[in-house]
Every structure is written in structure tokens, then in C-alpha cells.
GROMACS .gro file of C-alpha atoms in nm:
model
  220
    1ALA     CA    1 -14.398 -17.509  10.847
    2TYR     CA    2 -14.226 -17.450  10.514
    3SER     CA    3 -14.496 -17.635  10.319
    4THR     CA    4 -14.841 -17.488  10.258
    5SER     CA    5 -14.988 -17.837  10.309
    6SER     CA    6 -14.915 -17.815  10.683
    7ARG     CA    7 -15.166 -17.536  10.763
    8ILE     CA    8 -15.023 -17.481  11.111
    9TRP     CA    9 -14.850 -17.200  11.300
   10PHE     CA   10 -14.744 -17.159  11.662
   11THR     CA   11 -14.613 -16.905  11.913
   12LEU     CA   12 -14.374 -16.933  12.208
   13SER     CA   13 -14.338 -16.732  12.528
   14TYR     CA   14 -14.218 -16.784  12.886
   15GLY     CA   15 -14.036 -17.098  12.774
   16ILE     CA   16 -14.347 -17.285  12.656
   17LEU     CA   17 -14.564 -17.343  12.351
   18ASN     CA   18 -14.854 -17.098  12.350
   19GLU     CA   19 -15.116 -17.079  12.080
   20ILE     CA   20 -15.128 -17.319  11.787
   21TYR     CA   21 -15.316 -17.182  11.484
   22TYR     CA   22 -15.508 -17.414  11.249
   23PRO     CA   23 -15.623 -17.426  10.970
   24THR     CA   24 -15.551 -17.055  10.914
   25ILE     CA   25 -15.322 -16.812  11.091
   26ASP     CA   26 -15.613 -16.625  11.256
   27ARG     CA   27 -15.763 -16.928  11.438
   28PRO     CA   28 -15.585 -17.023  11.763
   29GLN     CA   29 -15.687 -17.372  11.880
   30ILE     CA   30 -15.507 -17.401  12.216
   31ARG     CA   31 -15.422 -17.160  12.494
   32ASP     CA   32 -15.093 -17.326  12.587
   33LEU     CA   33 -14.904 -17.652  12.633
   34GLU     CA   34 -14.644 -17.690  12.907
   35PHE     CA   35 -14.479 -17.943  13.136
   36LEU     CA   36 -14.536 -17.994  13.507
   37ILE     CA   37 -14.251 -18.148  13.707
   38THR     CA   38 -14.256 -18.296  14.057
   39ASP     CA   39 -14.071 -18.543  14.276
   40GLY     CA   40 -14.404 -18.658  14.417
   41LYS     CA   41 -14.310 -18.553  14.770
   42THR     CA   42 -14.153 -18.212  14.820
   43PHE     CA   43 -14.207 -17.981  14.521
   44PHE     CA   44 -14.422 -17.907  14.217
   45HIS     CA   45 -14.309 -17.690  13.926
   46GLU     CA   46 -14.514 -17.532  13.651
   47GLU     CA   47 -14.280 -17.475  13.360
   48LYS     CA   48 -14.385 -17.121  13.261
   49ARG     CA   49 -14.390 -16.989  13.620
   50ASP     CA   50 -14.114 -17.167  13.807
   51LEU     CA   51 -13.830 -17.235  13.562
   52LYS     CA   52 -13.566 -17.013  13.405
   53TRP     CA   53 -13.556 -17.041  13.027
   54ASP     CA   54 -13.356 -16.948  12.717
   55THR     CA   55 -13.480 -16.969  12.358
   56GLU     CA   56 -13.277 -16.996  12.038
   57TYR     CA   57 -13.311 -17.116  11.680
   58ILE     CA   58 -13.219 -17.483  11.632
   59GLU     CA   59 -13.010 -17.369  11.336
   60ARG     CA   60 -12.985 -17.038  11.160
   61HIS     CA   61 -13.271 -16.981  10.914
   62THR     CA   62 -13.463 -17.287  11.038
   63LEU     CA   63 -13.828 -17.282  11.143
   64GLY     CA   64 -13.762 -17.459  11.471
   65PHE     CA   65 -13.664 -17.349  11.821
   66ARG     CA   66 -13.467 -17.487  12.112
   67ILE     CA   67 -13.576 -17.395  12.465
   68VAL     CA   68 -13.368 -17.482  12.770
   69SER     CA   69 -13.570 -17.452  13.090
   70SER     CA   70 -13.381 -17.490  13.419
   71ASP     CA   71 -13.479 -17.546  13.780
   72PRO     CA   72 -13.349 -17.244  13.977
   73ASN     CA   73 -13.214 -17.486  14.238
   74GLY     CA   74 -13.014 -17.684  13.983
   75ARG     CA   75 -13.192 -18.017  14.026
   76TYR     CA   76 -13.284 -18.061  13.659
   77ARG     CA   77 -13.336 -17.894  13.324
   78LEU     CA   78 -13.555 -17.953  13.018
   79ILE     CA   79 -13.415 -17.928  12.667
   80LYS     CA   80 -13.693 -17.894  12.409
   81GLU     CA   81 -13.678 -17.866  12.031
   82ILE     CA   82 -14.006 -17.746  11.880
   83VAL     CA   83 -14.093 -17.777  11.512
   84SER     CA   84 -14.405 -17.809  11.300
   85ASP     CA   85 -14.439 -18.110  11.074
   86PRO     CA   86 -14.356 -17.999  10.718
   87HIS     CA   87 -14.663 -18.162  10.562
   88GLN     CA   88 -14.910 -18.243  10.841
   89PRO     CA   89 -15.104 -18.018  11.085
   90CYS     CA   90 -14.891 -18.125  11.379
   91VAL     CA   91 -14.645 -17.961  11.620
   92LEU     CA   92 -14.366 -18.179  11.763
   93ILE     CA   93 -14.176 -18.116  12.086
   94HIS     CA   94 -13.867 -18.331  12.125
   95THR     CA   95 -13.776 -18.322  12.493
   96ARG     CA   96 -13.491 -18.442  12.713
   97LEU     CA   97 -13.509 -18.427  13.091
   98GLU     CA   98 -13.163 -18.395  13.243
   99ALA     CA   99 -13.145 -18.444  13.621
  100SER     CA  100 -12.847 -18.394  13.849
  101PRO     CA  101 -12.699 -18.724  13.975
  102GLU     CA  102 -12.876 -18.712  14.311
  103TRP     CA  103 -13.214 -18.649  14.144
  104GLN     CA  104 -13.201 -18.907  13.866
  105GLY     CA  105 -13.496 -19.145  13.880
  106ARG     CA  106 -13.682 -18.929  14.130
  107LEU     CA  107 -13.873 -18.696  13.899
  108ALA     CA  108 -14.207 -18.726  13.720
  109ILE     CA  109 -14.306 -18.510  13.423
  110TYR     CA  110 -14.657 -18.432  13.296
  111ALA     CA  111 -14.785 -18.263  12.981
  112LEU     CA  112 -15.064 -18.010  13.046
  113LEU     CA  113 -15.265 -17.879  12.750
  114ALA     CA  114 -15.551 -17.627  12.752
  115PRO     CA  115 -15.766 -17.668  12.437
  116HIS     CA  116 -15.938 -17.355  12.310
  117LEU     CA  117 -16.082 -17.509  11.997
  118GLU     CA  118 -16.253 -17.290  11.739
  119VAL     CA  119 -16.111 -16.981  11.910
  120GLY     CA  120 -16.268 -17.027  12.251
  121GLY     CA  121 -16.215 -17.186  12.592
  122TRP     CA  122 -16.578 -17.275  12.657
  123GLY     CA  123 -16.764 -17.562  12.498
  124ASN     CA  124 -16.463 -17.792  12.460
  125SER     CA  125 -16.491 -18.168  12.515
  126ALA     CA  126 -16.217 -18.428  12.564
  127ARG     CA  127 -16.159 -18.795  12.637
  128ARG     CA  128 -15.899 -19.065  12.668
  129PHE     CA  129 -15.861 -19.265  12.346
  130HIS     CA  130 -15.678 -19.595  12.296
  131ALA     CA  131 -15.514 -19.642  11.957
  132THR     CA  132 -15.230 -19.859  11.826
  133GLY     CA  133 -15.165 -20.000  12.171
  134ARG     CA  134 -15.132 -19.670  12.355
  135ASP     CA  135 -15.341 -19.404  12.522
  136ILE     CA  136 -15.371 -19.058  12.369
  137LEU     CA  137 -15.589 -18.760  12.457
  138VAL     CA  138 -15.847 -18.624  12.213
  139ALA     CA  139 -16.035 -18.292  12.234
  140TRP     CA  140 -16.305 -18.155  12.006
  141LYS     CA  141 -16.553 -17.878  11.943
  142ASN     CA  142 -16.793 -17.899  11.649
  143GLN     CA  143 -16.581 -18.021  11.354
  144THR     CA  144 -16.236 -17.936  11.491
  145TYR     CA  145 -16.038 -18.213  11.662
  146LEU     CA  146 -15.709 -18.225  11.849
  147ALA     CA  147 -15.497 -18.527  11.947
  148LEU     CA  148 -15.215 -18.524  12.204
  149GLY     CA  149 -14.970 -18.815  12.225
  150THR     CA  150 -14.612 -18.903  12.307
  151SER     CA  151 -14.354 -19.147  12.176
  152ALA     CA  152 -14.284 -19.263  12.533
  153GLY     CA  153 -14.648 -19.335  12.611
  154PHE     CA  154 -14.863 -19.195  12.889
  155GLY     CA  155 -14.868 -19.370  13.225
  156LYS     CA  156 -15.180 -19.188  13.343
  157THR     CA  157 -15.412 -18.941  13.174
  158SER     CA  158 -15.701 -18.723  13.284
  159CYS     CA  159 -15.950 -18.477  13.135
  160GLY     CA  160 -16.075 -18.212  13.377
  161TYR     CA  161 -16.240 -17.874  13.415
  162VAL     CA  162 -16.008 -17.579  13.479
  163GLY     CA  163 -16.013 -17.468  13.841
  164SER     CA  164 -16.190 -17.773  13.979
  165SER     CA  165 -16.080 -18.109  13.839
  166ASP     CA  166 -15.786 -18.029  13.613
  167GLY     CA  167 -15.439 -18.183  13.632
  168TRP     CA  168 -15.272 -17.867  13.757
  169SER     CA  169 -15.502 -17.852  14.060
  170ASP     CA  170 -15.449 -18.224  14.123
  171LEU     CA  171 -15.068 -18.209  14.124
  172HIS     CA  172 -15.048 -17.875  14.302
  173ASP     CA  173 -15.249 -18.021  14.590
  174ASN     CA  174 -15.017 -18.306  14.697
  175PHE     CA  175 -14.752 -18.348  14.422
  176THR     CA  176 -14.911 -18.669  14.291
  177MET     CA  177 -15.167 -18.746  14.020
  178ASP     CA  178 -15.474 -18.884  14.195
  179TRP     CA  179 -15.742 -18.808  13.934
  180THR     CA  180 -15.775 -19.007  13.612
  181PHE     CA  181 -16.100 -18.887  13.458
  182ASP     CA  182 -16.174 -19.056  13.126
  183ARG     CA  183 -16.388 -18.777  12.985
  184ALA     CA  184 -16.502 -18.416  13.029
  185GLU     CA  185 -16.756 -18.241  12.809
  186ASN     CA  186 -16.873 -17.892  12.715
  187GLY     CA  187 -16.650 -17.678  12.932
  188ASN     CA  188 -16.321 -17.495  12.983
  189LEU     CA  189 -16.087 -17.793  12.999
  190ALA     CA  190 -15.729 -17.899  13.067
  191LEU     CA  191 -15.581 -18.231  12.956
  192VAL     CA  192 -15.294 -18.392  13.147
  193GLY     CA  193 -15.078 -18.695  13.078
  194GLU     CA  194 -14.796 -18.846  13.283
  195ILE     CA  195 -14.510 -18.921  13.046
  196ASP     CA  196 -14.339 -19.256  13.094
  197ILE     CA  197 -13.969 -19.180  13.139
  198SER     CA  198 -13.887 -19.509  13.313
  199LYS     CA  199 -13.690 -19.634  13.010
  200SER     CA  200 -13.551 -19.308  12.879
  201PRO     CA  201 -13.561 -18.940  12.981
  202GLU     CA  202 -13.597 -18.847  12.612
  203PHE     CA  203 -13.927 -18.840  12.424
  204THR     CA  204 -14.131 -18.656  12.161
  205LEU     CA  205 -14.468 -18.499  12.231
  206GLY     CA  206 -14.704 -18.428  11.944
  207VAL     CA  207 -15.020 -18.218  11.898
  208ALA     CA  208 -15.217 -18.286  11.580
  209PHE     CA  209 -15.535 -18.140  11.433
  210GLY     CA  210 -15.800 -18.251  11.190
  211GLU     CA  211 -16.158 -18.210  11.074
  212SER     CA  212 -16.248 -18.545  11.233
  213GLN     CA  213 -16.123 -18.758  11.521
  214HIS     CA  214 -15.981 -19.010  11.274
  215MET     CA  215 -15.779 -18.743  11.095
  216ALA     CA  216 -15.621 -18.604  11.413
  217VAL     CA  217 -15.554 -18.946  11.568
  218SER     CA  218 -15.403 -19.091  11.249
  219ILE     CA  219 -15.143 -18.812  11.242
  220ILE     CA  220 -15.039 -18.842  11.602
   0.00000   0.00000   0.00000
């Protein structure tokens, strides 16, 4: 961000958000954040592995990026604009899901985040948290906290252990989200949330950080 009060940096690759650094540029706090897309019946896509993507600046000399990720079979595409809040430790991803006419209303989209708080995958904890009438996901290790939320609201959420009870494994198995674990503690975790696109295919996803749960949640 352009302001020193933000204390946040991020990297991009393979069409997704990779590491977010907080509160200094040498302390990555997540491994990656990406979308999973499925029709619930016939296919499952992981954004960084299955989609074609192009990245560009939102505008020349701006500190924000636009990524267009497309289904190779032409069924849909994701248009994302990624910026960091100018004054808060928060990264925002404004997203629009555009489906071809025959696929409109048939797709589900999930946010999948792997917290690596305090520069490590092990020892992370996470839970579902209800605030201001909506569910968000909170992760923590020691005194570093992360909050993940969306303007559209989550339909379902789950906190799981990578390789056994995480959202990727759940959706990859049968294209539907069957697991809704409220909490996972002291492990290598992945957080997943089904984004409610029933009213609009456009939404903003946010990842905020703080030195307490209250600080991170109040930003998101």
C-alpha cells in the first residue's frame, strides 16, 4: 500500500494471491489464497492449476492488479482486481464471475486460504466466527490473527487439516462441500468458504491481520 500505516505487502503468481506479508516485508503470513469452482456434478477446478490467466496493472503506476482467469473450455471466467487497503493491514480482492449463457446459475465458487502465520504452516488454529450478522473465518498463532470475509457472505464454511479434512479434499472428492467443521487447532490448516453468489456474481473478498482477534475482525 502507498501508506506506511498499512504494513502489508503481497505477491501474485499463477493467477492467484500468494504470500501476504505482515507486519514487515520479511514475514509471510499465508501460503496462498485462491478460488475453487465447480458445478457440483461434473467438474472441479482449482484456480492456479486448471485455469488460464493474464495479469495486468489496474492502471499505470497503480499498486493494484487485474487478473483474468478463464476456463479452458470457455464455460466461465473470473475477473479479479487485487489491492491492499491504503491504511489498514488488509488485502481486498474484488471479483466478478462471468459464466456463458448456458452455465449461468449452475456454478459454485469457494475461497480457499492456507494460513502460515508467523512464518510457518504448523501450529496454526482456526475457527468460524459470527460477527455483524455474518460468518467469517479467523485463524491465529500466538499473537498474530487473520480474518477472512466477503461482502456477499459465506453460505458454508469449514476449517480443516491439509491432506485429510480440508476443503480442497472435500470438493475434489465429489464436487460438493460436505464438511463444515467449526474449528481446527494446532496444525497445517486450510480454510474454505462457499461464497453466496445467488444475488450477484460480483463480490469482494478481504483478508485482514491484527495483533488480536478483535483487531483483525474489526477490519474485515
